[in-house]
């Protein structure tokens, strides 16, 4: 661990997630905060544990305590959660999803500095717009975080039409690439043993161009005979897509990870196993917002698991990540993977590792710059 940039005093903070989503981004924040000398308590809803399992089960070396809270009656449970946060002496609280009215209402009752992660700038701006003019009097908001540079640009554009005080709110960028320690992912001289492409994330026709992929696999025998596709998510369109694959007699080309009977989602244990056994990542991004105001989780997955992503060249430029980019069609991109050499594979994995390690330093610096005023004030208060 790096020496704390704020001295040797033991500092603590918390990360809170109210909805059973986005828990996979919290380890990247924990790592950055650890590098700054913070112990981190993470509060996640128990429903996320039930739906997908414990993402922290696969991560070692963090100074973190993870608590799963059970929202039986939301008002009663949220009040207990607030009391735990307020009574723990944290320097500040980070909400890992901070854009919907419920989270903003929860934060109003916390008399500690608040930082929030904005995934969807439009949703955040809409929520703020519905609040009264004394927003900053109700919430001790000290800063915001986003997960990519283009999301920051979108957020700044949205905030420009709101309370002028938002201009003074720092916005940090934390890239959520940390899924496991690098030695767990990049150990050994891995070779391409099978052209297996994992399709991460939810099966949703609005967000991923799965139907085009199906047409390509059916119509090109080179692809159907040489590439294998692993569908690694549940989702609203998963049953329909499975049926389409079966109807076209392409089950030999596709593998579907099992989903939980309770949630319809893939458990982290199966997800990690599939990613470990694949060679490439296939995001199939279709939602235009992924290039303007939101991120696709597939690219952080690509970097975190060392899986070169096959993406259009314009998407590679927007995210500024190492990838196997193509200028033509998806079909041409897929064909290029059939004879992808071991030396090329090794080089792109090295580039992914470099990107991952660089993100650790960049994230710590961004978090330090975003929270610095808050932390310095806290340290002075402790020494008064």
Short mmCIF file of C-alpha atoms in Angstrom, two decimals:
data_model
loop_
_atom_site.label_atom_id
_atom_site.label_comp_id
_atom_site.label_asym_id
_atom_site.label_seq_id
_atom_site.Cartn_x
_atom_site.Cartn_y
_atom_site.Cartn_z
CA UNK A 1 0.00 0.00 0.00
CA UNK A 2 1.16 3.53 -0.68
CA UNK A 3 1.85 5.74 2.31
CA UNK A 4 -1.20 7.77 3.21
CA UNK A 5 -1.16 11.14 1.52
CA UNK A 6 -2.98 12.60 4.51
CA UNK A 7 -0.65 11.37 7.26
CA UNK A 8 -0.56 8.34 9.50
CA UNK A 9 -3.81 8.89 11.44
CA UNK A 10 -6.30 6.06 10.97
CA UNK A 11 -9.12 7.39 8.88
CA UNK A 12 -12.32 5.65 7.97
CA UNK A 13 -15.16 6.24 5.57
CA UNK A 14 -18.04 4.27 4.16
CA UNK A 15 -19.52 3.36 0.79
CA UNK A 16 -23.28 2.85 0.66
CA UNK A 17 -25.33 1.20 -2.06
CA UNK A 18 -29.10 1.37 -1.53
CA UNK A 19 -30.28 -0.55 -4.61
CA UNK A 20 -29.14 -4.10 -5.52
CA UNK A 21 -27.02 -2.92 -8.45
CA UNK A 22 -23.54 -1.52 -9.14
CA UNK A 23 -21.85 -3.36 -6.28
CA UNK A 24 -19.11 -4.39 -8.73
CA UNK A 25 -17.77 -0.82 -8.94
CA UNK A 26 -17.17 -0.49 -5.20
CA UNK A 27 -13.87 -2.43 -5.04
CA UNK A 28 -12.22 0.18 -7.30
CA UNK A 29 -13.25 2.91 -4.86
CA UNK A 30 -12.11 0.84 -1.88
CA UNK A 31 -8.70 0.30 -3.45
CA UNK A 32 -8.27 4.02 -4.18
CA UNK A 33 -9.35 4.96 -0.65
CA UNK A 34 -7.04 2.34 0.86
CA UNK A 35 -4.14 3.90 -1.02
CA UNK A 36 -4.98 7.17 0.71
CA UNK A 37 -4.91 5.55 4.14
CA UNK A 38 -8.61 4.91 4.70
CA UNK A 39 -10.27 1.87 6.12
CA UNK A 40 -13.57 1.45 4.24
CA UNK A 41 -16.85 -0.01 5.43
CA UNK A 42 -19.11 -1.03 2.54
CA UNK A 43 -22.86 -1.32 3.06
CA UNK A 44 -24.67 -3.34 0.39
CA UNK A 45 -28.29 -4.54 0.27
CA UNK A 46 -28.67 -8.20 1.04
CA UNK A 47 -30.71 -8.57 -2.12
CA UNK A 48 -27.54 -8.10 -4.19
CA UNK A 49 -25.97 -10.99 -2.26
CA UNK A 50 -29.01 -13.15 -2.94
CA UNK A 51 -29.22 -12.12 -6.59
CA UNK A 52 -25.58 -12.57 -7.63
CA UNK A 53 -23.45 -13.57 -4.65
CA UNK A 54 -20.59 -11.74 -2.95
CA UNK A 55 -18.31 -9.86 -5.36
CA UNK A 56 -15.77 -9.40 -2.54
CA UNK A 57 -15.36 -13.17 -2.23
CA UNK A 58 -12.91 -13.10 -5.13
CA UNK A 59 -10.83 -10.09 -4.06
CA UNK A 60 -7.91 -10.18 -1.63
CA UNK A 61 -5.71 -7.55 -0.04
CA UNK A 62 -8.23 -4.80 0.71
CA UNK A 63 -8.69 -2.97 4.01
CA UNK A 64 -12.46 -3.27 3.95
CA UNK A 65 -15.41 -4.54 5.96
CA UNK A 66 -18.51 -5.50 3.99
CA UNK A 67 -21.95 -5.42 5.56
CA UNK A 68 -25.10 -6.73 3.89
CA UNK A 69 -28.24 -5.15 5.27
CA UNK A 70 -31.71 -6.61 4.81
CA UNK A 71 -34.40 -4.11 3.82
CA UNK A 72 -37.45 -5.85 5.27
CA UNK A 73 -39.32 -2.58 5.83
CA UNK A 74 -37.48 0.13 3.99
CA UNK A 75 -38.31 3.06 6.29
CA UNK A 76 -37.30 1.16 9.44
CA UNK A 77 -34.20 -0.40 7.87
CA UNK A 78 -33.00 2.83 6.27
CA UNK A 79 -33.33 4.59 9.61
CA UNK A 80 -31.18 1.93 11.27
CA UNK A 81 -28.65 2.19 8.45
CA UNK A 82 -28.52 5.98 8.85
CA UNK A 83 -27.90 5.60 12.58
CA UNK A 84 -25.05 3.16 11.91
CA UNK A 85 -23.44 5.58 9.49
CA UNK A 86 -23.83 8.67 11.64
CA UNK A 87 -22.62 6.89 14.78
CA UNK A 88 -19.49 5.37 13.26
CA UNK A 89 -17.33 8.49 13.08
CA UNK A 90 -16.72 8.31 9.34
CA UNK A 91 -14.92 11.19 7.66
CA UNK A 92 -17.44 11.00 4.81
CA UNK A 93 -19.86 8.73 2.97
CA UNK A 94 -19.72 7.74 -0.70
CA UNK A 95 -22.97 6.65 -2.35
CA UNK A 96 -22.05 4.28 -5.16
CA UNK A 97 -25.26 5.17 -7.00
CA UNK A 98 -26.29 8.79 -6.47
CA UNK A 99 -28.85 9.91 -8.98
CA UNK A 100 -32.36 8.89 -7.96
CA UNK A 101 -34.73 10.68 -5.53
CA UNK A 102 -34.66 7.84 -2.97
CA UNK A 103 -30.92 8.08 -2.47
CA UNK A 104 -31.03 11.86 -2.31
CA UNK A 105 -33.80 11.66 0.32
CA UNK A 106 -31.69 9.21 2.35
CA UNK A 107 -28.67 11.53 2.22
CA UNK A 108 -30.67 14.46 3.58
CA UNK A 109 -30.67 12.85 7.01
CA UNK A 110 -26.91 12.31 7.20
CA UNK A 111 -24.97 15.04 8.92
CA UNK A 112 -21.64 14.07 7.36
CA UNK A 113 -19.95 15.02 4.08
CA UNK A 114 -21.49 13.25 1.10
CA UNK A 115 -19.90 12.15 -2.18
CA UNK A 116 -21.96 10.49 -4.88
CA UNK A 117 -21.27 8.37 -7.95
CA UNK A 118 -23.34 9.47 -10.92
CA UNK A 119 -23.89 6.71 -13.51
CA UNK A 120 -26.56 8.54 -15.48
CA UNK A 121 -26.11 12.35 -15.64
CA UNK A 122 -29.59 12.86 -17.09
CA UNK A 123 -31.21 11.02 -14.18
CA UNK A 124 -29.15 12.99 -11.66
CA UNK A 125 -29.97 16.35 -13.23
CA UNK A 126 -33.68 15.43 -13.32
CA UNK A 127 -33.62 14.44 -9.63
CA UNK A 128 -31.86 17.64 -8.61
CA UNK A 129 -34.28 19.69 -10.69
CA UNK A 130 -37.21 18.22 -8.75
CA UNK A 131 -35.67 19.25 -5.43
CA UNK A 132 -36.27 22.65 -3.90
CA UNK A 133 -33.84 25.51 -4.43
CA UNK A 134 -32.16 24.89 -1.07
CA UNK A 135 -30.57 21.62 -2.26
CA UNK A 136 -27.19 22.43 -0.75
CA UNK A 137 -28.80 23.32 2.58
CA UNK A 138 -30.40 19.88 2.75
CA UNK A 139 -27.45 17.73 1.68
CA UNK A 140 -23.84 18.17 2.72
CA UNK A 141 -22.67 17.40 -0.82
CA UNK A 142 -18.91 17.76 -1.16
CA UNK A 143 -18.23 16.13 -4.51
CA UNK A 144 -19.31 13.77 -7.26
CA UNK A 145 -17.67 10.88 -9.09
CA UNK A 146 -18.21 9.41 -12.54
CA UNK A 147 -16.78 6.31 -14.19
CA UNK A 148 -15.35 7.73 -17.44
CA UNK A 149 -14.25 11.00 -18.99
CA UNK A 150 -17.13 11.26 -21.46
CA UNK A 151 -19.61 10.81 -18.58
CA UNK A 152 -17.95 13.72 -16.77
CA UNK A 153 -18.40 15.88 -19.87
CA UNK A 154 -22.10 14.97 -20.00
CA UNK A 155 -22.54 15.69 -16.29
CA UNK A 156 -20.85 19.07 -16.54
CA UNK A 157 -23.14 19.96 -19.41
CA UNK A 158 -26.22 19.02 -17.40
CA UNK A 159 -25.11 20.85 -14.25
CA UNK A 160 -24.52 24.07 -16.15
CA UNK A 161 -28.26 24.78 -16.10
CA UNK A 162 -28.70 24.17 -12.36
CA UNK A 163 -27.76 25.99 -9.15
CA UNK A 164 -24.59 27.98 -9.72
CA UNK A 165 -23.05 26.36 -6.65
CA UNK A 166 -22.66 23.12 -8.60
CA UNK A 167 -19.83 24.84 -10.47
CA UNK A 168 -17.75 24.57 -7.29
CA UNK A 169 -18.48 20.88 -6.72
CA UNK A 170 -15.42 18.76 -7.67
CA UNK A 171 -16.05 15.86 -10.02
CA UNK A 172 -13.59 12.97 -9.97
CA UNK A 173 -13.21 10.12 -12.44
CA UNK A 174 -12.77 6.61 -11.01
CA UNK A 175 -12.43 3.88 -13.61
CA UNK A 176 -13.97 0.66 -12.21
CA UNK A 177 -11.40 -1.75 -13.58
CA UNK A 178 -10.51 -3.51 -10.31
CA UNK A 179 -12.24 -6.88 -10.09
CA UNK A 180 -9.33 -8.89 -8.66
CA UNK A 181 -5.69 -8.35 -7.83
CA UNK A 182 -3.60 -8.24 -11.04
CA UNK A 183 -1.59 -11.35 -10.14
CA UNK A 184 -4.85 -13.30 -9.96
CA UNK A 185 -5.68 -12.35 -13.54
CA UNK A 186 -2.42 -11.92 -15.41
CA UNK A 187 -0.29 -14.71 -13.93
CA UNK A 188 1.50 -17.03 -16.34
CA UNK A 189 2.04 -16.98 -20.07
CA UNK A 190 -1.53 -17.48 -21.23
CA UNK A 191 -2.03 -18.61 -24.81
CA UNK A 192 -5.06 -18.71 -27.03
CA UNK A 193 -6.20 -22.31 -26.64
CA UNK A 194 -9.75 -21.77 -27.86
CA UNK A 195 -11.44 -18.85 -29.57
CA UNK A 196 -14.01 -18.32 -26.84
CA UNK A 197 -15.73 -14.94 -26.62
CA UNK A 198 -17.61 -13.96 -23.47
CA UNK A 199 -20.57 -11.59 -23.77
CA UNK A 200 -20.75 -9.92 -20.34
CA UNK A 201 -23.66 -8.09 -18.80
CA UNK A 202 -27.39 -8.40 -19.20
CA UNK A 203 -29.10 -9.91 -22.23
CA UNK A 204 -30.99 -6.88 -23.46
CA UNK A 205 -31.67 -6.20 -27.13
CA UNK A 206 -31.82 -2.46 -26.51
CA UNK A 207 -28.27 -2.38 -25.15
CA UNK A 208 -26.53 -5.20 -27.03
CA UNK A 209 -26.70 -6.13 -30.70
CA UNK A 210 -27.27 -9.81 -30.06
CA UNK A 211 -29.65 -10.28 -32.97
CA UNK A 212 -27.04 -9.09 -35.46
CA UNK A 213 -24.55 -11.49 -33.93
CA UNK A 214 -27.04 -14.31 -34.36
CA UNK A 215 -27.48 -13.49 -38.04
CA UNK A 216 -23.70 -13.39 -38.55
CA UNK A 217 -23.09 -16.73 -36.85
CA UNK A 218 -25.88 -18.39 -38.82
CA UNK A 219 -24.70 -16.96 -42.14
CA UNK A 220 -20.93 -17.44 -41.88
CA UNK A 221 -19.65 -20.99 -41.47
CA UNK A 222 -16.09 -19.86 -40.71
CA UNK A 223 -17.36 -18.03 -37.65
CA UNK A 224 -19.78 -20.73 -36.52
CA UNK A 225 -17.11 -23.44 -36.86
CA UNK A 226 -14.24 -21.53 -35.23
CA UNK A 227 -15.68 -19.21 -32.59
CA UNK A 228 -17.57 -20.03 -29.42
CA UNK A 229 -19.79 -17.48 -27.64
CA UNK A 230 -20.48 -17.49 -23.90
CA UNK A 231 -23.59 -15.57 -22.82
CA UNK A 232 -22.63 -14.57 -19.28
CA UNK A 233 -25.71 -12.69 -18.09
CA UNK A 234 -29.38 -12.97 -17.37
CA UNK A 235 -31.80 -10.26 -18.33
CA UNK A 236 -35.15 -9.45 -19.82
CA UNK A 237 -34.38 -10.88 -23.27
CA UNK A 238 -32.42 -13.95 -22.16
CA UNK A 239 -35.28 -16.48 -22.61
CA UNK A 240 -36.10 -15.15 -26.07
CA UNK A 241 -32.46 -15.19 -27.17
CA UNK A 242 -31.99 -18.76 -25.97
CA UNK A 243 -35.06 -19.78 -27.96
CA UNK A 244 -33.81 -18.04 -31.10
CA UNK A 245 -30.43 -19.79 -30.79
CA UNK A 246 -32.15 -23.17 -30.41
CA UNK A 247 -34.57 -22.52 -33.27
CA UNK A 248 -31.66 -21.75 -35.60
CA UNK A 249 -29.83 -24.89 -34.42
CA UNK A 250 -26.85 -22.90 -33.16
CA UNK A 251 -26.63 -24.31 -29.65
CA UNK A 252 -23.21 -25.73 -30.51
CA UNK A 253 -21.92 -22.17 -31.01
CA UNK A 254 -23.38 -20.65 -27.85
CA UNK A 255 -23.05 -21.43 -24.17
CA UNK A 256 -25.48 -19.94 -21.65
CA UNK A 257 -24.38 -19.60 -18.05
CA UNK A 258 -26.95 -20.79 -15.51
CA UNK A 259 -29.10 -18.16 -13.85
CA UNK A 260 -30.42 -18.07 -10.32
CA UNK A 261 -34.01 -19.29 -10.02
CA UNK A 262 -34.68 -16.50 -7.52
CA UNK A 263 -33.26 -13.55 -9.46
CA UNK A 264 -32.84 -14.66 -13.07
CA UNK A 265 -29.25 -13.38 -12.86
CA UNK A 266 -25.87 -15.11 -13.15
CA UNK A 267 -24.01 -15.68 -9.89
CA UNK A 268 -20.55 -14.17 -9.54
CA UNK A 269 -19.03 -17.62 -8.99
CA UNK A 270 -20.21 -18.75 -12.45
CA UNK A 271 -19.42 -15.36 -13.98
CA UNK A 272 -15.81 -15.38 -12.81
CA UNK A 273 -15.35 -18.97 -13.93
CA UNK A 274 -16.61 -18.16 -17.44
CA UNK A 275 -14.38 -15.10 -17.73
CA UNK A 276 -11.36 -17.11 -16.61
CA UNK A 277 -12.10 -19.67 -19.31
CA UNK A 278 -12.55 -17.23 -22.18
CA UNK A 279 -10.09 -15.58 -24.52
CA UNK A 280 -11.92 -12.44 -25.66
CA UNK A 281 -14.67 -10.06 -24.58
CA UNK A 282 -17.52 -9.13 -26.93
CA UNK A 283 -19.46 -6.06 -25.63
CA UNK A 284 -21.83 -5.72 -28.64
CA UNK A 285 -22.72 -2.22 -27.42
CA UNK A 286 -25.83 -0.87 -29.10
CA UNK A 287 -27.07 1.82 -26.71
CA UNK A 288 -25.81 5.18 -28.02
CA UNK A 289 -25.71 6.54 -24.46
CA UNK A 290 -22.69 4.30 -23.85
CA UNK A 291 -20.73 6.68 -26.06
CA UNK A 292 -22.18 9.94 -24.76
CA UNK A 293 -23.36 9.87 -21.15
CA UNK A 294 -23.02 6.36 -19.65
CA UNK A 295 -20.54 3.49 -19.69
CA UNK A 296 -20.85 -0.11 -20.74
CA UNK A 297 -19.68 -2.42 -17.97
CA UNK A 298 -18.19 -4.73 -20.59
CA UNK A 299 -15.04 -2.63 -21.07
CA UNK A 300 -14.12 -2.45 -17.35
CA UNK A 301 -14.71 -6.22 -17.35
CA UNK A 302 -12.34 -6.59 -20.30
CA UNK A 303 -9.55 -4.77 -18.47
CA UNK A 304 -10.22 -6.28 -15.06
CA UNK A 305 -10.12 -9.84 -16.40
CA UNK A 306 -7.47 -9.38 -19.10
CA UNK A 307 -9.83 -10.22 -21.95
CA UNK A 308 -9.17 -8.24 -25.15
CA UNK A 309 -12.44 -6.66 -26.26
CA UNK A 310 -13.56 -6.66 -29.87
CA UNK A 311 -15.11 -3.21 -30.39
CA UNK A 312 -15.55 -0.60 -33.15
CA UNK A 313 -12.61 1.77 -33.47
CA UNK A 314 -14.68 4.82 -32.49
CA UNK A 315 -15.65 3.19 -29.20
CA UNK A 316 -11.99 2.40 -28.47
CA UNK A 317 -11.16 6.08 -28.97
CA UNK A 318 -13.93 7.27 -26.65
CA UNK A 319 -12.96 4.95 -23.81
CA UNK A 320 -9.21 5.15 -24.53
CA UNK A 321 -8.65 1.51 -23.64
CA UNK A 322 -6.54 -1.21 -25.29
CA UNK A 323 -8.74 -3.35 -27.48
CA UNK A 324 -9.01 -5.21 -30.76
CA UNK A 325 -10.74 -2.52 -32.78
CA UNK A 326 -12.24 -2.79 -36.25
CA UNK A 327 -13.24 -0.14 -38.77
CA UNK A 328 -15.53 -2.29 -40.90
CA UNK A 329 -18.34 -4.59 -39.83
CA UNK A 330 -18.75 -6.78 -36.79
CA UNK A 331 -18.49 -9.80 -39.08
CA UNK A 332 -15.07 -8.65 -40.31
CA UNK A 333 -13.98 -8.11 -36.73
CA UNK A 334 -15.03 -11.61 -35.74
CA UNK A 335 -13.22 -13.13 -38.70
CA UNK A 336 -10.01 -11.40 -37.60
CA UNK A 337 -10.06 -13.35 -34.34
CA UNK A 338 -9.96 -16.77 -35.98
CA UNK A 339 -6.27 -16.55 -36.80
CA UNK A 340 -5.36 -14.20 -33.94
CA UNK A 341 -1.80 -15.22 -33.03
CA UNK A 342 -0.48 -15.98 -29.56
CA UNK A 343 2.04 -13.14 -29.86
CA UNK A 344 -0.71 -10.63 -30.69
CA UNK A 345 -2.80 -11.95 -27.82
CA UNK A 346 0.12 -11.64 -25.41
CA UNK A 347 0.79 -8.05 -26.48
CA UNK A 348 -2.79 -6.87 -26.09
CA UNK A 349 -2.99 -8.52 -22.66
CA UNK A 350 0.18 -6.67 -21.67
CA UNK A 351 -1.47 -3.44 -22.80
CA UNK A 352 -4.54 -4.28 -20.74
CA UNK A 353 -2.39 -4.92 -17.67
CA UNK A 354 -0.63 -1.58 -18.16
CA UNK A 355 -4.02 0.12 -18.42
CA UNK A 356 -5.22 -1.60 -15.24
CA UNK A 357 -2.15 -0.59 -13.23
CA UNK A 358 -2.31 2.98 -14.54
CA UNK A 359 -5.94 3.20 -13.41
CA UNK A 360 -4.92 2.41 -9.82
CA UNK A 361 -2.68 5.49 -9.67
CA UNK A 362 -5.11 7.68 -11.59
CA UNK A 363 -8.05 6.64 -9.39
CA UNK A 364 -6.15 7.34 -6.15
CA UNK A 365 -5.10 10.75 -7.45
CA UNK A 366 -8.63 11.60 -8.60
CA UNK A 367 -10.16 10.55 -5.28
CA UNK A 368 -7.50 12.52 -3.36
CA UNK A 369 -8.22 15.66 -5.36
CA UNK A 370 -11.98 15.26 -4.97
CA UNK A 371 -12.06 14.62 -1.21
CA UNK A 372 -9.01 16.69 -0.17
CA UNK A 373 -10.83 19.69 1.29
CA UNK A 374 -13.19 17.43 3.22
CA UNK A 375 -10.40 15.27 4.63
CA UNK A 376 -8.13 18.15 5.60
CA UNK A 377 -11.02 19.75 7.50
CA UNK A 378 -11.66 16.44 9.27
CA UNK A 379 -8.03 16.09 10.31
CA UNK A 380 -7.98 19.61 11.74
CA UNK A 381 -11.16 18.88 13.67
CA UNK A 382 -9.65 15.73 15.17
CA UNK A 383 -6.60 17.63 16.38
CA UNK A 384 -8.52 20.56 17.91
#
